[in-house]
Amino acid sequence: MDIFPLPRLGLVVPPENPLAEPEFNRLVGTELNVYTARFPLTPGMGVKETMLRYNDVLADTLGTFGRMRLDAAVVACNASHYLLGPEGDRAFVAELSERFGYPVQSTTRAILAVCEHFGISRLTLVSPYWDWLTETSRSFWEEAGVAVDRVVLAPAVPDPEEKDHEFDPYRVTTRTLLERIRAAGLPDEGAVLFTGTGMGTLAALAELDREFGRTTLLTSNLAAAWWARRAVGAAGAEVHPLLERLERGAR
């Protein structure tokens, strides 16, 4: 296949995120060419300070694509946009889209686009975050008009005595996700959102597809891939099964 005529998607990723590019490339396959820019390192900063810093430097980071013609861009970081709130997030990406001349979307806005398109108004939130960021996430969705019925925490390293957990989205395992979801006793119908672009979900979703066939399974990267395909007019002959499932199951 001649790769040069394919639409170009820019992806802005936190420097330590190991999952965004692999998941995006699997989800969009040969429909898009994906190019990445990484946020700068923030040595000595805490998580919240780092997220605020990402918002401060996002325009400059998009600018590192230079004169490369992009058809669209996705900011693959939920946490930084949770801090903006739904309206602040909307205004921010609208401003960036106007400035750069192509649609810029956050993963949070992509999730909302999926919810709006398919009429999803309630969800179960699967969060790999610390308490404060999980609550920030919940508040974001509810302020945007999507009710959070339940929160399922996905720690990186569960404590054997179930007293304390270590949270790190980049180290959540497929086993942990499956155990937590199964233990939560989710209903057969509804929507489940796995938040976080750096939490690997594709293997877990492949298994959960068989167990929760009538449940809408949604992730940050899946929603962003769905949005990106629509934004650039991609129409590949082979759509990833999870994107196909999203279209089929959310109707």
mmCIF file of C-alpha atoms in Angstrom:
data_model
loop_
_atom_site.group_PDB
_atom_site.id
_atom_site.type_symbol
_atom_site.label_atom_id
_atom_site.label_comp_id
_atom_site.label_asym_id
_atom_site.label_seq_id
_atom_site.Cartn_x
_atom_site.Cartn_y
_atom_site.Cartn_z
ATOM 1 C CA MET A 1 0.000 0.000 0.000
ATOM 2 C CA ASP A 2 1.212 3.488 -0.835
ATOM 3 C CA ILE A 3 1.331 5.188 2.577
ATOM 4 C CA PHE A 4 1.797 8.744 1.346
ATOM 5 C CA PRO A 5 -1.822 9.536 0.364
ATOM 6 C CA LEU A 6 -3.112 8.356 3.764
ATOM 7 C CA PRO A 7 -4.515 10.984 6.152
ATOM 8 C CA ARG A 8 -2.076 12.206 8.792
ATOM 9 C CA LEU A 9 -2.977 12.185 12.458
ATOM 10 C CA GLY A 10 -0.830 14.001 14.996
ATOM 11 C CA LEU A 11 -0.765 12.478 18.474
ATOM 12 C CA VAL A 12 0.470 14.410 21.524
ATOM 13 C CA VAL A 13 1.533 12.053 24.316
ATOM 14 C CA PRO A 14 3.030 12.336 27.829
ATOM 15 C CA PRO A 15 6.720 11.343 27.709
ATOM 16 C CA GLU A 16 6.357 8.177 29.813
ATOM 17 C CA ASN A 17 3.149 6.899 28.195
ATOM 18 C CA PRO A 18 3.986 3.471 26.692
ATOM 19 C CA LEU A 19 0.545 2.581 25.316
ATOM 20 C CA ALA A 20 -0.943 5.432 23.297
ATOM 21 C CA GLU A 21 0.967 4.880 20.047
ATOM 22 C CA PRO A 22 0.712 1.060 20.010
ATOM 23 C CA GLU A 23 -3.029 1.148 20.723
ATOM 24 C CA PHE A 24 -3.707 3.901 18.187
ATOM 25 C CA ASN A 25 -1.762 2.096 15.499
ATOM 26 C CA ARG A 26 -3.651 -1.135 16.144
ATOM 27 C CA LEU A 27 -7.012 0.622 16.170
ATOM 28 C CA VAL A 28 -6.548 2.654 12.978
ATOM 29 C CA GLY A 29 -4.431 0.054 11.162
ATOM 30 C CA THR A 30 -3.620 1.092 7.603
ATOM 31 C CA GLU A 31 -6.273 3.823 7.468
ATOM 32 C CA LEU A 32 -4.130 6.623 8.905
ATOM 33 C CA ASN A 33 -0.498 7.545 9.371
ATOM 34 C CA VAL A 34 0.093 8.454 13.023
ATOM 35 C CA TYR A 35 2.854 10.911 13.986
ATOM 36 C CA THR A 36 3.756 11.631 17.593
ATOM 37 C CA ALA A 37 4.945 14.621 19.584
ATOM 38 C CA ARG A 38 5.687 14.193 23.291
ATOM 39 C CA PHE A 39 5.137 16.661 26.089
ATOM 40 C CA PRO A 40 8.350 17.829 27.745
ATOM 41 C CA LEU A 41 9.667 16.216 30.907
ATOM 42 C CA THR A 42 8.703 17.889 34.178
ATOM 43 C CA PRO A 43 11.369 16.828 36.708
ATOM 44 C CA GLY A 44 10.469 17.518 40.304
ATOM 45 C CA MET A 45 6.800 18.248 39.617
ATOM 46 C CA GLY A 46 3.883 16.356 41.137
ATOM 47 C CA VAL A 47 1.121 14.851 39.034
ATOM 48 C CA LYS A 48 -1.231 17.836 39.191
ATOM 49 C CA GLU A 49 1.563 20.329 38.512
ATOM 50 C CA THR A 50 2.637 18.239 35.541
ATOM 51 C CA MET A 51 -0.876 18.130 34.099
ATOM 52 C CA LEU A 52 -1.237 21.893 34.418
ATOM 53 C CA ARG A 53 2.143 22.289 32.742
ATOM 54 C CA TYR A 54 0.993 20.121 29.823
ATOM 55 C CA ASN A 55 -1.882 22.538 29.210
ATOM 56 C CA ASP A 56 0.526 25.483 29.306
ATOM 57 C CA VAL A 57 2.835 23.968 26.678
ATOM 58 C CA LEU A 58 0.291 22.166 24.478
ATOM 59 C CA ALA A 59 0.324 24.805 21.733
ATOM 60 C CA ASP A 60 4.132 24.746 21.644
ATOM 61 C CA THR A 61 4.129 20.939 21.536
ATOM 62 C CA LEU A 62 1.727 20.909 18.595
ATOM 63 C CA GLY A 63 4.019 23.456 16.988
ATOM 64 C CA THR A 64 6.861 20.920 16.930
ATOM 65 C CA PHE A 65 5.173 19.246 13.957
ATOM 66 C CA GLY A 66 6.436 22.286 12.070
ATOM 67 C CA ARG A 67 5.154 22.605 8.532
ATOM 68 C CA MET A 68 4.049 18.979 8.277
ATOM 69 C CA ARG A 69 0.519 18.959 6.959
ATOM 70 C CA LEU A 70 -1.717 17.250 9.495
ATOM 71 C CA ASP A 71 -5.344 16.370 8.868
ATOM 72 C CA ALA A 72 -6.188 16.214 12.586
ATOM 73 C CA ALA A 73 -4.534 15.914 15.994
ATOM 74 C CA VAL A 74 -5.427 14.185 19.247
ATOM 75 C CA VAL A 75 -4.128 15.153 22.687
ATOM 76 C CA ALA A 76 -3.723 11.744 24.307
ATOM 77 C CA CYS A 77 -3.888 12.788 27.940
ATOM 78 C CA ASN A 78 -7.139 12.696 29.869
ATOM 79 C CA ALA A 79 -5.904 14.023 33.204
ATOM 80 C CA SER A 80 -4.711 17.412 31.978
ATOM 81 C CA HIS A 81 -8.067 18.075 30.335
ATOM 82 C CA TYR A 82 -10.080 16.881 33.322
ATOM 83 C CA LEU A 83 -8.550 19.833 35.160
ATOM 84 C CA LEU A 84 -10.070 22.234 32.614
ATOM 85 C CA GLY A 85 -13.651 21.081 33.121
ATOM 86 C CA PRO A 86 -15.918 20.288 30.141
ATOM 87 C CA GLU A 87 -16.426 23.879 28.996
ATOM 88 C CA GLY A 88 -12.787 24.845 29.425
ATOM 89 C CA ASP A 89 -11.765 21.729 27.512
ATOM 90 C CA ARG A 90 -14.143 22.548 24.655
ATOM 91 C CA ALA A 91 -12.921 26.128 24.393
ATOM 92 C CA PHE A 92 -9.256 25.067 24.573
ATOM 93 C CA VAL A 93 -9.386 22.590 21.683
ATOM 94 C CA ALA A 94 -11.541 24.968 19.624
ATOM 95 C CA GLU A 95 -8.889 27.662 20.036
ATOM 96 C CA LEU A 96 -6.116 25.253 19.062
ATOM 97 C CA SER A 97 -8.065 24.047 16.020
ATOM 98 C CA GLU A 98 -8.468 27.608 14.779
ATOM 99 C CA ARG A 99 -4.846 28.444 15.443
ATOM 100 C CA PHE A 100 -3.376 25.430 13.631
ATOM 101 C CA GLY A 101 -5.902 25.104 10.834
ATOM 102 C CA TYR A 102 -6.895 21.479 11.439
ATOM 103 C CA PRO A 103 -9.198 19.846 14.019
ATOM 104 C CA VAL A 104 -7.526 19.318 17.384
ATOM 105 C CA GLN A 105 -9.321 17.051 19.837
ATOM 106 C CA SER A 106 -8.682 15.926 23.399
ATOM 107 C CA THR A 107 -9.403 12.335 24.364
ATOM 108 C CA THR A 108 -11.928 13.658 26.883
ATOM 109 C CA ARG A 109 -13.832 15.526 24.162
ATOM 110 C CA ALA A 110 -13.615 12.448 21.932
ATOM 111 C CA ILE A 111 -15.291 10.388 24.661
ATOM 112 C CA LEU A 112 -18.029 13.005 24.949
ATOM 113 C CA ALA A 113 -18.447 12.928 21.172
ATOM 114 C CA VAL A 114 -19.046 9.176 21.350
ATOM 115 C CA CYS A 115 -21.520 9.621 24.219
ATOM 116 C CA GLU A 116 -23.413 12.328 22.336
ATOM 117 C CA HIS A 117 -23.449 10.382 19.056
ATOM 118 C CA PHE A 118 -24.751 7.165 20.602
ATOM 119 C CA GLY A 119 -26.941 8.706 23.298
ATOM 120 C CA ILE A 120 -24.880 7.463 26.255
ATOM 121 C CA SER A 121 -25.974 9.354 29.346
ATOM 122 C CA ARG A 122 -24.806 7.009 32.135
ATOM 123 C CA LEU A 123 -21.668 4.967 32.638
ATOM 124 C CA THR A 124 -19.497 2.956 34.977
ATOM 125 C CA LEU A 125 -16.071 4.558 35.322
ATOM 126 C CA VAL A 126 -12.970 2.340 35.539
ATOM 127 C CA SER A 127 -10.190 4.512 36.940
ATOM 128 C CA PRO A 128 -6.458 3.820 37.379
ATOM 129 C CA TYR A 129 -6.039 7.160 39.174
ATOM 130 C CA TRP A 130 -5.417 8.411 42.662
ATOM 131 C CA ASP A 131 -8.470 9.421 44.698
ATOM 132 C CA TRP A 132 -8.276 13.126 43.866
ATOM 133 C CA LEU A 133 -7.947 12.535 40.131
ATOM 134 C CA THR A 134 -10.652 9.876 40.099
ATOM 135 C CA GLU A 135 -12.981 12.385 41.745
ATOM 136 C CA THR A 136 -11.913 15.077 39.259
ATOM 137 C CA SER A 137 -12.756 12.658 36.463
ATOM 138 C CA ARG A 138 -16.146 11.834 37.934
ATOM 139 C CA SER A 139 -16.950 15.537 38.340
ATOM 140 C CA PHE A 140 -15.916 16.215 34.727
ATOM 141 C CA TRP A 141 -18.326 13.637 33.304
ATOM 142 C CA GLU A 142 -21.212 14.608 35.533
ATOM 143 C CA GLU A 143 -20.728 18.303 34.771
ATOM 144 C CA ALA A 144 -20.795 17.349 31.085
ATOM 145 C CA GLY A 145 -24.153 15.640 31.593
ATOM 146 C CA VAL A 146 -22.994 12.005 31.790
ATOM 147 C CA ALA A 147 -23.969 10.394 35.092
ATOM 148 C CA VAL A 148 -21.396 8.111 36.762
ATOM 149 C CA ASP A 149 -23.305 5.237 38.351
ATOM 150 C CA ARG A 150 -20.281 3.470 39.771
ATOM 151 C CA VAL A 151 -16.508 3.807 40.013
ATOM 152 C CA VAL A 152 -14.291 0.723 39.721
ATOM 153 C CA LEU A 153 -10.707 1.373 40.793
ATOM 154 C CA ALA A 154 -7.872 -0.294 38.873
ATOM 155 C CA PRO A 155 -4.696 -0.142 40.973
ATOM 156 C CA ALA A 156 -1.288 -0.968 39.573
ATOM 157 C CA VAL A 157 -0.198 -3.161 42.483
ATOM 158 C CA PRO A 158 -3.027 -4.435 44.706
ATOM 159 C CA ASP A 159 -2.085 -4.807 48.335
ATOM 160 C CA PRO A 160 -2.513 -8.449 49.505
ATOM 161 C CA GLU A 161 -4.583 -7.272 52.479
ATOM 162 C CA GLU A 162 -6.661 -4.877 50.390
ATOM 163 C CA LYS A 163 -5.777 -1.917 52.605
ATOM 164 C CA ASP A 164 -3.680 0.277 50.369
ATOM 165 C CA HIS A 165 -3.092 0.404 46.655
ATOM 166 C CA GLU A 166 -0.450 1.897 44.451
ATOM 167 C CA PHE A 167 -1.829 3.800 41.485
ATOM 168 C CA ASP A 168 -0.003 4.217 38.198
ATOM 169 C CA PRO A 169 -2.000 4.032 34.941
ATOM 170 C CA TYR A 170 1.042 2.775 33.052
ATOM 171 C CA ARG A 171 1.365 -0.338 35.230
ATOM 172 C CA VAL A 172 -2.208 -1.588 35.362
ATOM 173 C CA THR A 173 -2.295 -5.174 34.122
ATOM 174 C CA THR A 174 -4.892 -6.927 32.007
ATOM 175 C CA ARG A 175 -5.368 -9.372 34.887
ATOM 176 C CA THR A 176 -6.191 -6.537 37.297
ATOM 177 C CA LEU A 177 -8.732 -5.038 34.894
ATOM 178 C CA LEU A 178 -10.485 -8.357 34.365
ATOM 179 C CA GLU A 179 -10.545 -9.186 38.076
ATOM 180 C CA ARG A 180 -11.900 -5.766 39.018
ATOM 181 C CA ILE A 181 -14.588 -5.731 36.347
ATOM 182 C CA ARG A 182 -15.751 -9.246 37.148
ATOM 183 C CA ALA A 183 -15.800 -8.538 40.891
ATOM 184 C CA ALA A 184 -17.860 -5.393 40.326
ATOM 185 C CA GLY A 185 -20.708 -7.463 38.938
ATOM 186 C CA LEU A 186 -21.545 -5.151 36.061
ATOM 187 C CA PRO A 187 -25.008 -5.305 34.499
ATOM 188 C CA ASP A 188 -25.459 -6.943 31.116
ATOM 189 C CA GLU A 189 -26.324 -3.611 29.525
ATOM 190 C CA GLY A 190 -24.975 -0.072 29.837
ATOM 191 C CA ALA A 191 -21.661 1.639 29.189
ATOM 192 C CA VAL A 192 -18.276 1.178 30.828
ATOM 193 C CA LEU A 193 -15.525 3.764 30.375
ATOM 194 C CA PHE A 194 -11.885 2.837 30.995
ATOM 195 C CA THR A 195 -10.225 6.233 31.474
ATOM 196 C CA GLY A 196 -6.558 6.869 30.735
ATOM 197 C CA THR A 197 -4.616 6.739 27.462
ATOM 198 C CA GLY A 198 -1.683 4.958 29.102
ATOM 199 C CA MET A 199 -3.680 2.081 30.600
ATOM 200 C CA GLY A 200 -3.523 -0.934 28.307
ATOM 201 C CA THR A 201 -7.042 -2.124 27.595
ATOM 202 C CA LEU A 202 -7.204 -3.915 24.242
ATOM 203 C CA ALA A 203 -6.508 -7.411 25.595
ATOM 204 C CA ALA A 204 -8.999 -6.955 28.436
ATOM 205 C CA LEU A 205 -11.686 -5.643 26.089
ATOM 206 C CA ALA A 206 -11.244 -8.643 23.789
ATOM 207 C CA GLU A 207 -12.114 -10.945 26.725
ATOM 208 C CA LEU A 208 -14.864 -8.759 28.136
ATOM 209 C CA ASP A 209 -16.501 -8.652 24.715
ATOM 210 C CA ARG A 210 -17.415 -12.301 25.160
ATOM 211 C CA GLU A 211 -18.738 -11.828 28.710
ATOM 212 C CA PHE A 212 -20.581 -8.526 28.390
ATOM 213 C CA GLY A 213 -21.866 -8.689 24.855
ATOM 214 C CA ARG A 214 -24.576 -6.069 25.353
ATOM 215 C CA THR A 215 -22.389 -3.632 27.284
ATOM 216 C CA THR A 216 -20.758 -0.678 25.506
ATOM 217 C CA LEU A 217 -17.024 -0.888 26.251
ATOM 218 C CA LEU A 218 -15.328 2.458 25.782
ATOM 219 C CA THR A 219 -11.730 3.583 26.336
ATOM 220 C CA SER A 220 -9.907 6.864 25.865
ATOM 221 C CA ASN A 221 -7.901 5.573 22.910
ATOM 222 C CA LEU A 222 -10.870 3.805 21.339
ATOM 223 C CA ALA A 223 -12.976 6.978 21.475
ATOM 224 C CA ALA A 224 -10.137 9.053 20.035
ATOM 225 C CA ALA A 225 -9.605 6.576 17.193
ATOM 226 C CA TRP A 226 -13.352 6.657 16.473
ATOM 227 C CA TRP A 227 -13.264 10.462 16.385
ATOM 228 C CA ALA A 228 -10.084 10.613 14.268
ATOM 229 C CA ARG A 229 -11.491 8.296 11.593
ATOM 230 C CA ARG A 230 -14.559 10.479 11.286
ATOM 231 C CA ALA A 231 -12.553 13.729 11.360
ATOM 232 C CA VAL A 232 -10.361 12.744 8.405
ATOM 233 C CA GLY A 233 -12.963 10.773 6.468
ATOM 234 C CA ALA A 234 -11.221 7.414 6.801
ATOM 235 C CA ALA A 235 -13.104 4.532 5.258
ATOM 236 C CA GLY A 236 -10.912 1.464 5.460
ATOM 237 C CA ALA A 237 -12.010 -1.906 4.195
ATOM 238 C CA GLU A 238 -11.032 -3.550 7.491
ATOM 239 C CA VAL A 239 -12.249 -1.737 10.600
ATOM 240 C CA HIS A 240 -10.766 -2.840 13.921
ATOM 241 C CA PRO A 241 -13.181 -5.240 15.688
ATOM 242 C CA LEU A 242 -13.468 -2.987 18.755
ATOM 243 C CA LEU A 243 -14.429 0.012 16.618
ATOM 244 C CA GLU A 244 -16.887 -2.141 14.724
ATOM 245 C CA ARG A 245 -18.282 -3.404 18.055
ATOM 246 C CA LEU A 246 -18.636 0.167 19.311
ATOM 247 C CA GLU A 247 -20.651 1.151 16.260
ATOM 248 C CA ARG A 248 -22.799 -1.984 16.443
ATOM 249 C CA GLY A 249 -23.291 -2.232 20.196
ATOM 250 C CA ALA A 250 -23.943 1.412 21.042
ATOM 251 C CA ARG A 251 -26.900 1.715 18.670
#
